[in-house]
Amino acid sequence: MTVDAGRAQNLTDLMRDSAEPLIDEWVGVVAALLRGRSTKTELEADFREFFAALLPVVGSDGKDIGGPEFTDLRAFLEEYSRSRVRAGFTPTETASSVFSLKRVVFDLTESSDDPQMFRQLMAFSGLLDALGLLTFESFARVREEIIREQSEQLLELTTPVVKVWEGVLAVPLVGTLDSARTQVVMEKLLEALVETGSEHAIIDITGVFAVDTQVAQHLLKTVVAARLMGAECIVSGIRPQIAQTIVALGIEFGDIVTKASLADALRHALRREGVDVVRSEIA
Amino acid sequence: MPPRSEGPEELPITADDDVVRVRQLVRTYAQQTKLSLVDQTKLVTAASELARNTLIYGGGGFARVEEVSDGRRAGVRASFHDEGPGIPDLTLALADGWSSGSGLGLGLSGAKRLVDQFDLDTEVGRGTVVTVTKWKR
Ligand SMILES: Nc1ncnc2c1ncn2[C@@H]1O[C@H](COP(=O)(O)OP(=O)(O)O)[C@@H](O)[C@H]1O
Ligand SMILES: [Mg+2]
């Protein structure tokens, strides 16, 4: 697949004329690189689209990649990177798919010693570098999106039990509680009560969007279990809309101590511990 | 927040996580429809109860959520569908504190109190559909 040396050639025309063998070769190289994790058919479909978007901008050296004539290409690469992230490919593997086209095109023009062609190839190389870096950027952006999604879910999973004072534990519940998570948190709290010998536990639900009967049931069970262990639970941060919902559901919190805020709950617990919190006048 | 959606949206209910997802979808619709915070919380809580019943007693199914209008006001409607055993004694099931399992027995009756419209369609051996609507005030 080489061209007659000596004849002045335009790289765009050359690539258009050799589109089929070029794509074929490119797919082959990348398929080998990815060791079968993408089928040739999948790659071919992607690369055909890429190639079609690329042809009109061959001749550019990639410095104007933010421009309007690159809109299609940028959109394609963004989507390509997105699908690669989701499929578990590394950024290097993704960018390499783009860089691989260089070698294939270089091979095609191997025997050309036309200085004109050489200059075009240099520009093309710059263009593909810029496009490869673009996939890196898209890749990073998409990965950030995914991480953000996951950390939101994680936040719901990791609810810390903290010791706020000698003898007083607090656990802030955050986000959307499902029964499994509430149960885990409640178990952790009971364990921590034993470990630390604390007699007070504050369960703060300021960050909870909704309390349904199952979450309430876990709360009630925890309070009863804690009581059997000689500890008192205080539920704080019941916002007005949650209070109204709990009442409408018909849930009875009985003689459980509830406080408007975590601070109120702490003050209550400390008083029970025999600690008096007074504001001191600083002269 | 996901983009504003047209028409009803459906989500499967086959695992515990799905209950959370349904709740979040209902919440999105409630926010889009600009229900008050109290009404959002009430509707989401009702959805949570019904989705869990679909999962636990109905053996799984799906939820459908949509924005509705009665000409005067907008609202959010959510329905919960299963092809489980159905509810043989509705009076009992709707009684406060009765549970055939180990729940508080306040899900159905509570959900009914939390919404503006509550329809229960059930047939033994065929399944259950519960539809709730909350109107914007
Ligand atoms: N989708 C359903 N299919 C079959 N039975 C149901 C369904 N939903 C509720 N039930 C019955 O109604 C009872 C009351 O439900 P509910 O008020 O939510 O209380 P709980 O979930 O605490 O049992 C359940 O225990 C169950 O027997
Ligand atoms: Mg229930």
Coordinates of C-alpha atoms and ligand atoms in Angstrom, one line a residue:
Chain A
M1 CA 0.0 0.0 0.0
T2 CA 2.5 2.6 -1.0
V3 CA 2.3 5.5 -3.5
D4 CA 4.4 6.3 -6.5
A5 CA 7.3 8.4 -5.3
G6 CA 7.9 11.7 -7.0
R7 CA 4.3 12.6 -7.8
A8 CA 3.1 15.6 -5.9
Q9 CA 0.1 14.4 -3.7
N10 CA -2.5 16.0 -1.6
L11 CA -2.8 14.1 1.7
T12 CA -6.6 14.6 1.9
D13 CA -7.1 13.1 -1.6
L14 CA -4.7 10.3 -0.9
M15 CA -6.5 9.4 2.3
R16 CA -9.9 9.6 0.7
D17 CA -8.8 7.4 -2.2
S18 CA -7.3 4.8 0.1
A19 CA -10.1 5.1 2.8
E20 CA -10.9 1.4 2.7
P21 CA -7.4 -0.1 3.1
L22 CA -6.5 2.6 5.6
I23 CA -9.5 1.8 7.8
D24 CA -8.9 -1.9 7.5
E25 CA -5.3 -1.5 8.5
W26 CA -6.1 0.9 11.3
V27 CA -8.8 -1.5 12.7
G28 CA -6.2 -4.3 12.6
V29 CA -3.6 -2.4 14.5
V30 CA -6.0 -1.3 17.2
A31 CA -7.7 -4.6 17.5
A32 CA -4.3 -6.1 18.2
L33 CA -3.6 -3.4 20.7
L34 CA -6.8 -4.0 22.6
R35 CA -6.3 -7.8 22.5
G36 CA -9.8 -8.7 21.6
R37 CA -11.6 -6.5 24.1
S38 CA -13.2 -4.8 21.1
T39 CA -14.4 -6.7 18.1
K40 CA -13.2 -5.6 14.7
T41 CA -16.8 -4.9 13.7
E42 CA -17.3 -2.5 16.6
L43 CA -14.0 -0.8 15.9
E44 CA -14.8 -0.6 12.2
A45 CA -18.1 1.2 12.8
D46 CA -16.4 3.7 15.2
F47 CA -13.4 4.3 12.9
R48 CA -15.5 4.8 9.8
E49 CA -17.4 7.5 11.6
F50 CA -14.2 9.0 12.9
F51 CA -12.5 8.9 9.5
A52 CA -15.5 10.6 7.8
A53 CA -15.4 13.4 10.4
L54 CA -11.6 13.7 10.2
L55 CA -11.2 14.0 6.4
P56 CA -12.6 17.5 6.1
V57 CA -10.0 18.8 8.6
V58 CA -6.9 17.0 7.2
G59 CA -4.5 19.8 6.4
S60 CA -5.1 21.4 9.8
D61 CA -2.2 21.1 12.3
G62 CA -4.6 20.7 15.2
K63 CA -3.9 24.2 16.7
D64 CA -7.4 25.3 15.7
I65 CA -9.1 22.3 17.3
G66 CA -11.5 24.5 19.3
G67 CA -12.9 25.9 16.1
P68 CA -16.4 25.3 14.5
E69 CA -15.0 23.1 11.7
F70 CA -14.1 20.6 14.5
T71 CA -17.5 20.5 16.1
D72 CA -18.4 17.1 14.6
L73 CA -15.1 15.6 15.4
R74 CA -15.1 16.8 19.0
A75 CA -18.6 15.5 19.5
F76 CA -17.6 12.1 18.1
L77 CA -14.5 11.9 20.3
E78 CA -16.4 12.9 23.4
E79 CA -18.9 10.1 22.7
Y80 CA -16.2 7.7 21.9
S81 CA -14.3 8.4 25.1
R82 CA -17.5 8.1 27.1
S83 CA -18.2 4.7 25.7
R84 CA -14.6 3.6 26.4
V85 CA -14.7 4.8 30.0
R86 CA -17.9 2.8 30.6
A87 CA -16.4 -0.2 28.9
G88 CA -13.4 -0.1 31.2
F89 CA -10.7 0.9 28.8
T90 CA -7.7 3.0 30.0
P91 CA -7.2 6.6 28.7
T92 CA -3.9 5.4 27.1
E93 CA -5.7 2.7 25.2
T94 CA -8.3 5.2 24.1
A95 CA -5.8 7.8 22.9
S96 CA -3.7 5.1 21.3
S97 CA -6.6 4.2 19.0
V98 CA -6.3 7.8 17.7
F99 CA -2.5 7.8 17.5
S100 CA -2.5 4.5 15.7
L101 CA -3.9 6.2 12.6
K102 CA -0.6 8.1 12.3
R103 CA 1.5 5.0 11.7
V104 CA -1.1 3.7 9.2
V105 CA -1.0 6.9 7.2
F106 CA 2.8 7.1 7.4
D107 CA 3.1 3.6 6.1
L108 CA 0.9 4.6 3.2
T109 CA 3.2 7.5 2.2
E110 CA 6.4 5.7 3.1
S111 CA 8.1 5.9 -0.2
S112 CA 7.1 9.5 -0.9
D113 CA 10.1 11.9 -0.8
D114 CA 8.0 14.9 -1.8
P115 CA 8.8 17.7 0.6
Q116 CA 5.3 19.0 0.2
M117 CA 3.9 15.6 1.4
F118 CA 6.4 15.7 4.3
R119 CA 5.0 19.0 5.5
Q120 CA 1.5 17.7 5.2
L121 CA 2.4 14.7 7.3
M122 CA 3.9 16.8 10.0
A123 CA 0.7 18.8 10.2
F124 CA -1.3 15.6 10.3
S125 CA 0.8 14.3 13.1
G126 CA 0.2 17.4 15.0
L127 CA -3.5 17.1 14.3
L128 CA -3.7 13.6 15.6
D129 CA -1.7 14.5 18.7
A130 CA -4.3 17.2 19.5
L131 CA -7.2 14.8 18.9
G132 CA -5.5 12.2 21.1
L133 CA -5.2 14.7 23.9
L134 CA -8.8 15.6 23.4
T135 CA -9.8 12.0 24.1
F136 CA -7.7 12.2 27.3
E137 CA -9.6 15.3 28.4
S138 CA -13.0 13.9 27.6
F139 CA -11.9 10.7 29.3
A140 CA -11.0 12.6 32.5
R141 CA -14.2 14.6 32.4
V142 CA -16.4 11.5 32.0
R143 CA -14.5 9.7 34.7
E144 CA -15.1 12.6 37.0
E145 CA -18.8 12.4 36.3
I146 CA -18.8 8.8 37.1
I147 CA -16.9 9.3 40.3
R148 CA -19.2 12.0 41.4
E149 CA -22.2 9.7 40.9
Q150 CA -20.5 7.0 42.8
S151 CA -19.4 9.2 45.7
E152 CA -23.0 10.4 46.2
Q153 CA -23.9 6.8 46.6
L154 CA -20.9 6.2 48.8
L155 CA -21.9 9.1 51.1
E156 CA -25.0 7.2 51.9
L157 CA -23.0 4.1 52.7
T158 CA -20.4 5.6 55.0
T159 CA -22.1 7.0 58.0
P160 CA -19.6 7.6 60.8
V161 CA -20.3 7.2 64.4
V162 CA -18.4 9.9 66.2
K163 CA -17.7 10.5 69.9
V164 CA -18.7 14.1 70.5
W165 CA -18.0 14.1 74.2
E166 CA -17.0 11.6 76.9
G167 CA -20.0 9.3 77.1
V168 CA -21.8 10.8 74.1
L169 CA -21.9 9.4 70.6
A170 CA -23.4 11.0 67.6
V171 CA -24.4 9.5 64.2
P172 CA -25.6 11.8 61.5
L173 CA -27.8 10.1 58.9
V174 CA -27.5 11.5 55.5
G175 CA -29.2 11.2 52.1
T176 CA -31.6 8.6 51.0
L177 CA -31.9 5.9 53.6
D178 CA -32.9 2.4 52.6
S179 CA -33.5 -0.3 55.1
A180 CA -30.2 -2.1 54.6
R181 CA -28.1 1.0 55.1
T182 CA -30.1 2.2 58.1
Q183 CA -29.7 -1.2 59.7
V184 CA -25.9 -1.1 59.1
V185 CA -25.7 2.3 60.7
M186 CA -27.8 1.3 63.7
E187 CA -25.7 -1.8 64.3
K188 CA -22.6 0.2 64.1
L189 CA -24.0 2.6 66.7
L190 CA -24.9 -0.2 69.1
E191 CA -21.4 -1.7 68.7
A192 CA -19.9 1.7 69.4
L193 CA -22.0 2.2 72.5
V194 CA -20.5 -1.0 73.9
E195 CA -17.0 -0.3 72.8
T196 CA -16.9 3.2 74.3
G197 CA -19.2 2.6 77.3
S198 CA -21.2 5.6 76.3
E199 CA -24.5 6.3 77.8
H200 CA -25.9 8.7 75.3
A201 CA -26.3 8.4 71.5
I202 CA -27.6 11.2 69.3
I203 CA -29.1 10.1 66.0
D204 CA -29.2 13.2 63.8
I205 CA -31.6 13.0 60.8
T206 CA -31.2 16.6 59.6
G207 CA -29.7 15.3 56.3
V208 CA -32.4 12.7 55.7
F209 CA -34.9 13.5 53.0
A210 CA -37.7 11.1 54.0
V211 CA -38.4 8.7 56.9
D212 CA -40.6 5.9 55.9
T213 CA -42.0 3.1 58.2
Q214 CA -39.1 0.9 57.7
V215 CA -36.5 3.5 58.6
A216 CA -38.7 4.5 61.6
Q217 CA -38.8 0.8 62.6
H218 CA -35.0 0.6 62.5
L219 CA -34.8 3.8 64.6
L220 CA -37.3 2.5 67.1
K221 CA -35.6 -0.9 67.4
T222 CA -32.2 0.8 68.0
V223 CA -33.6 3.0 70.7
V224 CA -35.1 0.0 72.5
A225 CA -31.9 -2.0 72.1
A226 CA -29.8 0.9 73.4
R227 CA -32.1 1.2 76.3
L228 CA -31.6 -2.4 77.2
M229 CA -27.9 -1.7 77.2
G230 CA -28.4 1.1 79.6
A231 CA -28.0 3.9 77.0
E232 CA -30.3 6.7 76.0
C233 CA -30.9 7.7 72.4
I234 CA -31.9 11.2 71.3
V235 CA -33.2 11.8 67.8
S236 CA -32.4 15.2 66.6
G237 CA -32.9 17.2 63.4
I238 CA -36.5 16.2 62.7
R239 CA -37.4 18.9 60.1
P240 CA -41.0 20.1 59.9
Q241 CA -41.9 18.2 56.7
I242 CA -40.5 15.0 58.2
A243 CA -42.4 15.6 61.4
Q244 CA -45.7 16.0 59.5
T245 CA -45.0 12.9 57.4
I246 CA -44.3 10.8 60.4
V247 CA -47.5 12.0 62.1
A248 CA -49.5 11.2 58.9
L249 CA -48.0 7.8 58.7
G250 CA -49.2 7.1 62.2
I251 CA -45.7 6.3 63.6
E252 CA -45.5 6.8 67.3
F253 CA -42.1 7.7 68.7
G254 CA -43.5 7.3 72.2
D255 CA -41.2 8.4 75.0
I256 CA -38.1 8.8 72.8
V257 CA -36.4 12.1 73.4
T258 CA -36.4 14.3 70.3
K259 CA -34.6 17.6 69.9
A260 CA -34.8 20.2 67.1
S261 CA -31.0 20.4 66.5
L262 CA -27.9 18.4 67.1
A263 CA -26.7 21.2 69.5
D264 CA -29.9 20.9 71.6
A265 CA -29.5 17.2 71.7
L266 CA -25.9 17.5 72.8
R267 CA -26.8 20.0 75.5
H268 CA -29.4 17.6 76.7
A269 CA -27.0 14.7 76.8
L270 CA -24.3 16.7 78.6
R271 CA -26.8 17.8 81.2
R272 CA -27.6 14.2 81.8
E273 CA -23.9 13.4 82.0
G274 CA -23.7 16.0 84.7
V275 CA -21.8 18.5 82.5
D276 CA -23.1 22.1 82.6
V277 CA -22.6 24.2 79.6
V278 CA -22.4 27.8 80.5
R279 CA -21.5 30.8 78.4
S280 CA -18.5 32.6 79.9
E281 CA -18.1 36.3 79.7
I282 CA -14.7 37.1 78.3
A283 CA -13.6 40.4 79.6
Chain B
M1 CA -31.3 16.4 38.3
P2 CA -32.2 14.4 35.1
P3 CA -33.7 16.4 32.3
R4 CA -37.4 17.2 32.4
S5 CA -39.2 14.3 31.0
E6 CA -42.3 14.0 28.9
G7 CA -44.9 11.3 29.5
P8 CA -44.7 8.5 32.1
E9 CA -41.5 7.0 33.2
E10 CA -41.2 3.4 34.4
L11 CA -38.7 1.8 36.6
P12 CA -38.4 -1.9 37.6
I13 CA -38.7 -2.9 41.3
T14 CA -36.8 -6.1 41.8
A15 CA -34.3 -5.2 44.5
D16 CA -33.8 -3.0 47.5
D17 CA -31.8 -0.5 45.4
D18 CA -34.7 -0.1 43.1
V19 CA -36.8 1.3 45.9
V20 CA -34.3 4.1 46.4
R21 CA -34.3 4.7 42.6
V22 CA -38.1 4.9 42.5
R23 CA -38.1 7.3 45.4
Q24 CA -35.5 9.5 43.7
L25 CA -37.6 9.5 40.4
V26 CA -40.7 10.5 42.3
R27 CA -38.8 13.2 44.1
T28 CA -37.6 14.6 40.7
Y29 CA -41.1 14.7 39.4
A30 CA -42.4 16.3 42.6
Q31 CA -39.7 19.0 42.3
Q32 CA -40.4 19.6 38.6
T33 CA -44.1 20.0 39.4
K34 CA -43.1 22.4 42.2
L35 CA -45.0 20.6 44.9
S36 CA -44.3 22.2 48.3
L37 CA -41.5 20.7 50.3
V38 CA -44.0 19.1 52.7
D39 CA -46.0 17.6 49.8
Q40 CA -42.8 16.4 48.1
T41 CA -41.8 14.6 51.3
K42 CA -45.2 13.1 51.8
L43 CA -45.4 11.8 48.2
V44 CA -41.9 10.4 48.3
T45 CA -42.6 8.7 51.6
A46 CA -45.8 7.2 50.2
A47 CA -43.9 6.0 47.1
S48 CA -41.3 4.4 49.4
E49 CA -43.9 2.5 51.3
L50 CA -45.7 1.3 48.1
A51 CA -42.5 0.4 46.2
R52 CA -41.3 -1.7 49.2
N53 CA -44.7 -3.5 49.3
T54 CA -44.4 -4.2 45.6
L55 CA -41.0 -5.7 46.3
I56 CA -41.7 -7.6 49.5
Y57 CA -45.3 -8.8 49.1
G58 CA -45.8 -8.5 45.3
G59 CA -42.6 -10.3 44.6
G60 CA -41.3 -7.4 42.5
G61 CA -42.9 -5.4 39.7
F62 CA -42.5 -1.9 38.4
A63 CA -43.4 1.7 39.1
R64 CA -44.8 4.3 36.7
V65 CA -44.4 8.0 37.5
E66 CA -45.9 10.9 35.5
E67 CA -46.9 14.5 35.7
V68 CA -50.7 14.9 35.4
S69 CA -53.2 17.7 35.2
D70 CA -56.9 17.9 35.9
G71 CA -57.2 21.1 33.9
R72 CA -56.9 23.4 36.9
R73 CA -53.8 22.1 38.6
A74 CA -50.8 20.0 38.0
G75 CA -49.9 17.0 40.1
V76 CA -47.7 13.9 40.2
R77 CA -49.1 10.4 39.9
A78 CA -47.2 7.2 40.7
S79 CA -48.4 3.7 40.3
F80 CA -47.0 0.5 41.6
H81 CA -47.6 -2.7 39.7
D82 CA -47.0 -6.4 40.6
E83 CA -48.3 -9.7 39.6
G84 CA -48.0 -11.2 43.0
P85 CA -50.5 -13.0 45.3
G86 CA -52.9 -10.0 45.6
I87 CA -54.4 -8.9 48.9
P88 CA -57.2 -11.2 50.1
D89 CA -58.5 -8.9 52.9
L90 CA -58.3 -5.3 52.0
T91 CA -59.9 -4.0 55.3
L92 CA -57.3 -5.9 57.2
A93 CA -54.4 -4.7 55.0
L94 CA -55.6 -1.1 55.3
A95 CA -55.9 -1.3 59.1
D96 CA -53.3 0.6 61.0
G97 CA -50.8 -1.7 62.5
W98 CA -51.7 -4.8 60.7
S99 CA -48.9 -6.6 58.9
S100 CA -48.7 -10.1 57.5
G101 CA -45.0 -9.8 57.8
S102 CA -42.9 -8.1 60.5
G103 CA -43.5 -4.5 59.4
L104 CA -45.2 -1.7 61.4
G105 CA -48.3 -2.3 59.3
L106 CA -48.6 1.4 58.5
G107 CA -47.4 1.5 54.9
L108 CA -50.7 1.2 53.1
S109 CA -52.8 3.1 55.5
G110 CA -50.1 5.7 56.0
A111 CA -49.6 6.1 52.3
K112 CA -53.3 6.7 51.9
R113 CA -53.2 9.5 54.4
L114 CA -50.1 11.1 52.8
V115 CA -51.6 11.6 49.3
D116 CA -54.7 13.3 47.7
Q117 CA -55.9 10.3 45.8
F118 CA -55.4 6.6 46.5
D119 CA -56.6 3.7 44.4
L120 CA -56.0 0.1 45.1
D121 CA -56.7 -2.5 42.6
T122 CA -56.0 -6.1 43.7
E123 CA -57.1 -9.6 42.8
V124 CA -56.0 -12.7 44.6
G125 CA -53.7 -14.7 42.4
R126 CA -53.3 -12.0 39.9
G127 CA -51.6 -9.1 41.5
T128 CA -51.9 -5.6 42.8
V129 CA -51.8 -2.0 41.4
V130 CA -51.7 0.9 43.8
T131 CA -52.0 4.4 42.3
V132 CA -51.4 7.6 44.2
T133 CA -51.7 11.2 43.2
K134 CA -50.6 14.4 44.9
W135 CA -51.9 17.7 43.5
K136 CA -50.2 21.0 43.6
R137 CA -51.8 23.4 46.0
Ligands
LIG1 N1 -48.4 -5.4 46.7 C1 -48.9 -6.2 47.7 N2 -49.2 -7.5 47.4 C2 -49.7 -8.3 48.3 N3 -49.9 -8.0 49.6 C3 -49.7 -6.7 50.0 C4 -49.2 -5.8 49.0 N4 -49.0 -4.6 49.7 C5 -49.4 -4.8 51.0 N5 -49.8 -6.1 51.2 C6 -50.3 -6.6 52.4 O1 -50.8 -5.6 53.2 C7 -50.2 -5.7 54.5 C8 -50.0 -4.3 55.0 O2 -49.1 -3.5 54.3 P1 -48.4 -2.3 55.0 O3 -49.5 -1.4 55.5 O4 -47.5 -1.7 54.0 O5 -47.6 -2.9 56.2 P2 -46.3 -3.7 56.3 O6 -45.5 -3.5 55.0 O7 -45.6 -3.2 57.5 O8 -46.6 -5.1 56.4 C9 -48.9 -6.4 54.3 O9 -48.4 -7.0 55.4 C10 -49.3 -7.4 53.2 O10 -49.9 -8.5 53.8
MG2 MG -45.3 -1.9 53.8

